[in-house]
PDB file of C-alpha atoms in Angstrom:
ATOM      1  CA  UNK L   1       0.000   0.000   0.000  1.00  0.00           C
ATOM      2  CA  UNK L   2       2.856   2.381   0.810  1.00  0.00           C
ATOM      3  CA  UNK L   3       4.446   1.753  -2.596  1.00  0.00           C
ATOM      4  CA  UNK L   4       1.175   2.533  -4.342  1.00  0.00           C
ATOM      5  CA  UNK L   5       0.778   5.775  -2.405  1.00  0.00           C
ATOM      6  CA  UNK L   6       4.396   6.668  -3.132  1.00  0.00           C
ATOM      7  CA  UNK L   7       3.726   6.168  -6.822  1.00  0.00           C
ATOM      8  CA  UNK L   8       0.713   8.463  -6.651  1.00  0.00           C
ATOM      9  CA  UNK L   9       2.715  11.176  -4.871  1.00  0.00           C
ATOM     10  CA  UNK L  10       5.533  10.861  -7.403  1.00  0.00           C
ATOM     11  CA  UNK L  11       3.088  11.116 -10.315  1.00  0.00           C
ATOM     12  CA  UNK L  12       1.504  14.210  -8.767  1.00  0.00           C
ATOM     13  CA  UNK L  13       4.902  15.827  -8.235  1.00  0.00           C
ATOM     14  CA  UNK L  14       5.722  15.236 -11.896  1.00  0.00           C
ATOM     15  CA  UNK L  15       2.401  16.290 -13.415  1.00  0.00           C
ATOM     16  CA  UNK L  16       0.815  18.789 -11.034  1.00  0.00           C
ATOM     17  CA  UNK L  17       1.845  21.935  -9.210  1.00  0.00           C
ATOM     18  CA  UNK L  18       1.166  21.064  -5.570  1.00  0.00           C
ATOM     19  CA  UNK L  19       0.345  23.497  -2.784  1.00  0.00           C
ATOM     20  CA  UNK L  20       1.916  22.636   0.571  1.00  0.00           C
ATOM     21  CA  UNK L  21       0.215  24.210   3.572  1.00  0.00           C
ATOM     22  CA  UNK L  22       1.304  23.261   7.089  1.00  0.00           C
ATOM     23  CA  UNK L  23       3.884  20.797   5.771  1.00  0.00           C
ATOM     24  CA  UNK L  24       7.475  21.441   6.779  1.00  0.00           C
ATOM     25  CA  UNK L  25       9.031  19.344   3.977  1.00  0.00           C
ATOM     26  CA  UNK L  26      11.122  17.580   6.644  1.00  0.00           C
ATOM     27  CA  UNK L  27       9.575  14.113   6.270  1.00  0.00           C
ATOM     28  CA  UNK L  28      12.390  11.792   5.123  1.00  0.00           C
ATOM     29  CA  UNK L  29      10.073   9.590   3.036  1.00  0.00           C
ATOM     30  CA  UNK L  30       8.752  12.620   1.183  1.00  0.00           C
ATOM     31  CA  UNK L  31      12.311  13.882   0.715  1.00  0.00           C
ATOM     32  CA  UNK L  32      13.256  10.559  -0.845  1.00  0.00           C
ATOM     33  CA  UNK L  33      10.247  10.636  -3.185  1.00  0.00           C
ATOM     34  CA  UNK L  34      10.959  14.220  -4.172  1.00  0.00           C
ATOM     35  CA  UNK L  35      14.617  13.368  -4.819  1.00  0.00           C
ATOM     36  CA  UNK L  36      13.585  10.594  -7.193  1.00  0.00           C
ATOM     37  CA  UNK L  37      11.230  12.954  -9.015  1.00  0.00           C
ATOM     38  CA  UNK L  38      13.900  15.663  -9.106  1.00  0.00           C
ATOM     39  CA  UNK L  39      16.365  13.254 -10.759  1.00  0.00           C
ATOM     40  CA  UNK L  40      13.792  12.025 -13.264  1.00  0.00           C
ATOM     41  CA  UNK L  41      12.796  15.575 -14.222  1.00  0.00           C
ATOM     42  CA  UNK L  42      16.429  16.625 -14.637  1.00  0.00           C
ATOM     43  CA  UNK L  43      17.086  13.686 -16.939  1.00  0.00           C
ATOM     44  CA  UNK L  44      13.960  14.430 -18.974  1.00  0.00           C
ATOM     45  CA  UNK L  45      14.938  18.097 -19.357  1.00  0.00           C
ATOM     46  CA  UNK L  46      18.548  17.433 -20.422  1.00  0.00           C
ATOM     47  CA  UNK L  47      18.959  18.601 -24.036  1.00  0.00           C
ATOM     48  CA  UNK L  48      21.081  16.407 -26.283  1.00  0.00           C
ATOM     49  CA  UNK L  49      24.779  17.501 -26.195  1.00  0.00           C
ATOM     50  CA  UNK L  50      24.658  18.992 -29.697  1.00  0.00           C
ATOM     51  CA  UNK L  51      21.664  21.190 -28.756  1.00  0.00           C
ATOM     52  CA  UNK L  52      22.904  22.693 -25.510  1.00  0.00           C
ATOM     53  CA  UNK L  53      22.322  26.418 -25.365  1.00  0.00           C
ATOM     54  CA  UNK L  54      24.027  29.065 -23.256  1.00  0.00           C
ATOM     55  CA  UNK L  55      20.667  30.422 -22.014  1.00  0.00           C
ATOM     56  CA  UNK L  56      19.824  29.914 -18.356  1.00  0.00           C
ATOM     57  CA  UNK L  57      16.567  27.978 -17.891  1.00  0.00           C
ATOM     58  CA  UNK L  58      13.883  29.209 -15.511  1.00  0.00           C
ATOM     59  CA  UNK L  59      13.537  26.991 -12.429  1.00  0.00           C
ATOM     60  CA  UNK L  60      10.837  24.335 -12.709  1.00  0.00           C
ATOM     61  CA  UNK L  61       8.785  24.185  -9.518  1.00  0.00           C
ATOM     62  CA  UNK L  62       6.722  21.123  -8.678  1.00  0.00           C
ATOM     63  CA  UNK L  63       5.053  22.909  -5.826  1.00  0.00           C
ATOM     64  CA  UNK L  64       4.542  25.976  -3.715  1.00  0.00           C
ATOM     65  CA  UNK L  65       4.920  25.935   0.045  1.00  0.00           C
ATOM     66  CA  UNK L  66       3.025  28.494   2.095  1.00  0.00           C
ATOM     67  CA  UNK L  67       4.899  29.187   5.309  1.00  0.00           C
ATOM     68  CA  UNK L  68       4.324  31.548   8.183  1.00  0.00           C
ATOM     69  CA  UNK L  69       7.817  33.054   8.183  1.00  0.00           C
ATOM     70  CA  UNK L  70      10.534  33.776   5.681  1.00  0.00           C
ATOM     71  CA  UNK L  71      12.999  30.883   5.754  1.00  0.00           C
ATOM     72  CA  UNK L  72      15.558  31.527   2.990  1.00  0.00           C
ATOM     73  CA  UNK L  73      17.394  28.254   3.655  1.00  0.00           C
ATOM     74  CA  UNK L  74      14.372  26.370   2.285  1.00  0.00           C
ATOM     75  CA  UNK L  75      15.090  27.730  -1.192  1.00  0.00           C
ATOM     76  CA  UNK L  76      18.504  26.081  -1.020  1.00  0.00           C
ATOM     77  CA  UNK L  77      17.198  22.786   0.372  1.00  0.00           C
ATOM     78  CA  UNK L  78      14.189  22.689  -1.933  1.00  0.00           C
ATOM     79  CA  UNK L  79      15.062  24.507  -5.189  1.00  0.00           C
ATOM     80  CA  UNK L  80      12.051  22.977  -6.916  1.00  0.00           C
ATOM     81  CA  UNK L  81       9.526  24.216  -4.342  1.00  0.00           C
ATOM     82  CA  UNK L  82       8.616  27.880  -4.409  1.00  0.00           C
ATOM     83  CA  UNK L  83       8.492  29.116  -0.818  1.00  0.00           C
ATOM     84  CA  UNK L  84       5.943  31.835  -0.152  1.00  0.00           C
ATOM     85  CA  UNK L  85       6.037  33.220   3.398  1.00  0.00           C
ATOM     86  CA  UNK L  86       3.282  35.265   4.964  1.00  0.00           C
ATOM     87  CA  UNK L  87       5.959  37.322   6.747  1.00  0.00           C
ATOM     88  CA  UNK L  88       8.524  38.760   4.342  1.00  0.00           C
ATOM     89  CA  UNK L  89      10.761  40.165   7.076  1.00  0.00           C
ATOM     90  CA  UNK L  90      14.222  38.707   7.485  1.00  0.00           C
ATOM     91  CA  UNK L  91      13.941  36.466  10.554  1.00  0.00           C
ATOM     92  CA  UNK L  92      17.560  37.119  11.521  1.00  0.00           C
ATOM     93  CA  UNK L  93      16.871  40.825  12.116  1.00  0.00           C
ATOM     94  CA  UNK L  94      14.336  40.278  14.864  1.00  0.00           C
ATOM     95  CA  UNK L  95      11.550  42.300  13.223  1.00  0.00           C
ATOM     96  CA  UNK L  96       9.431  39.365  12.194  1.00  0.00           C
ATOM     97  CA  UNK L  97       5.681  39.209  12.658  1.00  0.00           C
ATOM     98  CA  UNK L  98       4.179  36.974  15.309  1.00  0.00           C
ATOM     99  CA  UNK L  99       2.903  33.502  14.528  1.00  0.00           C
ATOM    100  CA  UNK L 100      -0.634  34.740  15.214  1.00  0.00           C
ATOM    101  CA  UNK L 101      -0.281  37.585  12.681  1.00  0.00           C
ATOM    102  CA  UNK L 102       1.164  35.267  10.057  1.00  0.00           C
ATOM    103  CA  UNK L 103      -1.510  32.632  10.708  1.00  0.00           C
ATOM    104  CA  UNK L 104      -4.183  35.273  10.211  1.00  0.00           C
ATOM    105  CA  UNK L 105      -2.600  36.335   6.888  1.00  0.00           C
ATOM    106  CA  UNK L 106      -2.403  32.710   5.788  1.00  0.00           C
ATOM    107  CA  UNK L 107      -6.060  32.200   6.686  1.00  0.00           C
ATOM    108  CA  UNK L 108      -7.056  35.260   4.644  1.00  0.00           C
ATOM    109  CA  UNK L 109      -4.936  34.102   1.725  1.00  0.00           C
ATOM    110  CA  UNK L 110      -6.470  30.606   1.739  1.00  0.00           C
ATOM    111  CA  UNK L 111      -9.974  32.081   1.989  1.00  0.00           C
ATOM    112  CA  UNK L 112      -9.218  34.169  -1.095  1.00  0.00           C
ATOM    113  CA  UNK L 113      -7.828  31.166  -2.993  1.00  0.00           C
ATOM    114  CA  UNK L 114     -10.919  29.169  -2.030  1.00  0.00           C
ATOM    115  CA  UNK L 115     -13.208  31.975  -3.169  1.00  0.00           C
ATOM    116  CA  UNK L 116     -11.429  32.294  -6.504  1.00  0.00           C
ATOM    117  CA  UNK L 117     -11.451  28.522  -7.056  1.00  0.00           C
ATOM    118  CA  UNK L 118     -15.166  28.037  -6.505  1.00  0.00           C
ATOM    119  CA  UNK L 119     -18.186  29.081  -8.437  1.00  0.00           C
ATOM    120  CA  UNK L 120     -20.731  31.427  -6.988  1.00  0.00           C
ATOM    121  CA  UNK L 121     -23.588  29.866  -8.960  1.00  0.00           C
ATOM    122  CA  UNK L 122     -23.772  26.407  -7.360  1.00  0.00           C
ATOM    123  CA  UNK L 123     -26.644  27.530  -5.160  1.00  0.00           C
ATOM    124  CA  UNK L 124     -29.046  28.515  -7.958  1.00  0.00           C
ATOM    125  CA  UNK L 125     -30.802  25.164  -8.311  1.00  0.00           C
ATOM    126  CA  UNK L 126     -30.022  23.813  -4.850  1.00  0.00           C
ATOM    127  CA  UNK L 127     -33.264  23.620  -2.849  1.00  0.00           C
ATOM    128  CA  UNK L 128     -31.332  24.198   0.384  1.00  0.00           C
ATOM    129  CA  UNK L 129     -30.848  27.827  -0.688  1.00  0.00           C
ATOM    130  CA  UNK L 130     -34.519  28.624  -1.321  1.00  0.00           C
ATOM    131  CA  UNK L 131     -35.444  31.884   0.338  1.00  0.00           C
ATOM    132  CA  UNK L 132     -32.037  33.568   0.068  1.00  0.00           C
ATOM    133  CA  UNK L 133     -32.208  34.784  -3.530  1.00  0.00           C
ATOM    134  CA  UNK L 134     -32.152  38.354  -4.762  1.00  0.00           C
ATOM    135  CA  UNK L 135     -34.684  39.360  -7.458  1.00  0.00           C
ATOM    136  CA  UNK L 136     -32.252  38.798 -10.349  1.00  0.00           C
ATOM    137  CA  UNK L 137     -31.304  35.351  -9.038  1.00  0.00           C
ATOM    138  CA  UNK L 138     -34.982  34.438  -8.617  1.00  0.00           C
ATOM    139  CA  UNK L 139     -35.622  35.394 -12.243  1.00  0.00           C
ATOM    140  CA  UNK L 140     -32.726  33.241 -13.456  1.00  0.00           C
ATOM    141  CA  UNK L 141     -33.733  30.366 -11.178  1.00  0.00           C
ATOM    142  CA  UNK L 142     -37.287  30.466 -12.562  1.00  0.00           C
ATOM    143  CA  UNK L 143     -36.030  30.270 -16.151  1.00  0.00           C
ATOM    144  CA  UNK L 144     -33.662  27.432 -15.302  1.00  0.00           C
ATOM    145  CA  UNK L 145     -36.474  25.498 -13.637  1.00  0.00           C
ATOM    146  CA  UNK L 146     -38.675  25.955 -16.737  1.00  0.00           C
ATOM    147  CA  UNK L 147     -35.756  24.696 -18.839  1.00  0.00           C
ATOM    148  CA  UNK L 148     -35.358  21.679 -16.535  1.00  0.00           C
ATOM    149  CA  UNK L 149     -39.067  20.822 -16.814  1.00  0.00           C
ATOM    150  CA  UNK L 150     -38.959  21.077 -20.610  1.00  0.00           C
ATOM    151  CA  UNK L 151     -35.932  18.757 -20.699  1.00  0.00           C
ATOM    152  CA  UNK L 152     -37.636  16.295 -18.367  1.00  0.00           C
ATOM    153  CA  UNK L 153     -40.704  16.220 -20.662  1.00  0.00           C
ATOM    154  CA  UNK L 154     -38.607  15.661 -23.809  1.00  0.00           C
ATOM    155  CA  UNK L 155     -37.030  12.177 -23.944  1.00  0.00           C
ATOM    156  CA  UNK L 156     -35.524  12.851 -27.397  1.00  0.00           C
ATOM    157  CA  UNK L 157     -33.602  15.862 -26.034  1.00  0.00           C
ATOM    158  CA  UNK L 158     -32.252  13.744 -23.175  1.00  0.00           C
ATOM    159  CA  UNK L 159     -30.979  11.171 -25.713  1.00  0.00           C
ATOM    160  CA  UNK L 160     -29.059  13.843 -27.615  1.00  0.00           C
ATOM    161  CA  UNK L 161     -25.255  13.619 -27.662  1.00  0.00           C
ATOM    162  CA  UNK L 162     -25.099  17.103 -26.101  1.00  0.00           C
ATOM    163  CA  UNK L 163     -27.366  16.279 -23.181  1.00  0.00           C
ATOM    164  CA  UNK L 164     -24.580  15.081 -20.827  1.00  0.00           C
ATOM    165  CA  UNK L 165     -22.953  18.523 -21.110  1.00  0.00           C
ATOM    166  CA  UNK L 166     -26.249  20.252 -20.326  1.00  0.00           C
ATOM    167  CA  UNK L 167     -26.906  17.893 -17.404  1.00  0.00           C
ATOM    168  CA  UNK L 168     -23.406  18.592 -16.033  1.00  0.00           C
ATOM    169  CA  UNK L 169     -23.999  22.351 -16.306  1.00  0.00           C
ATOM    170  CA  UNK L 170     -27.273  21.983 -14.376  1.00  0.00           C
ATOM    171  CA  UNK L 171     -25.452  19.975 -11.682  1.00  0.00           C
ATOM    172  CA  UNK L 172     -22.828  22.742 -11.431  1.00  0.00           C
ATOM    173  CA  UNK L 173     -25.702  25.159 -10.871  1.00  0.00           C
ATOM    174  CA  UNK L 174     -26.874  23.061  -7.934  1.00  0.00           C
ATOM    175  CA  UNK L 175     -29.423  20.672  -9.421  1.00  0.00           C
ATOM    176  CA  UNK L 176     -29.636  17.675  -7.087  1.00  0.00           C
ATOM    177  CA  UNK L 177     -28.651  14.351  -8.639  1.00  0.00           C
ATOM    178  CA  UNK L 178     -31.672  12.288  -9.565  1.00  0.00           C
ATOM    179  CA  UNK L 179     -29.782   9.194 -10.728  1.00  0.00           C
ATOM    180  CA  UNK L 180     -29.253   7.789  -7.234  1.00  0.00           C
TER     181      UNK L 180
END
């Protein structure tokens, strides 16, 4: 089971840009996995000897680590992880922000990322949100419900090759699943 999970982590490190929050990157097993990925990526990015160019390549990051404080040594230990501290002050100068201040900034940042990553329309067809709509949302909801009823009454439309896309859009707007 551990080997399978290791394989999944390695695949994610190679194909995704991961966000590390609350992870110190000090786990030896993770370090070993990351080292294997680092070696594989370096080999894959090596140009053939006759095509080497004098240009400096931009660093390839396989992840971003959100930390409370600025820890410049992490950039040396983990050159393939972009370190983004909530406190930009140099810790060696003694003017760093408190853990509580940095935690608050991190919380705000993650709230903003969450807001940007989600849709604000998922509630439109969700019956749990009835009674909280503004007039414009009620008008849209009414039209969407009419559209749903017309689809439900038209078996030929539901057999169309485009129907799965329409059904998925309605689910993204909050329509409860009826196939359960």
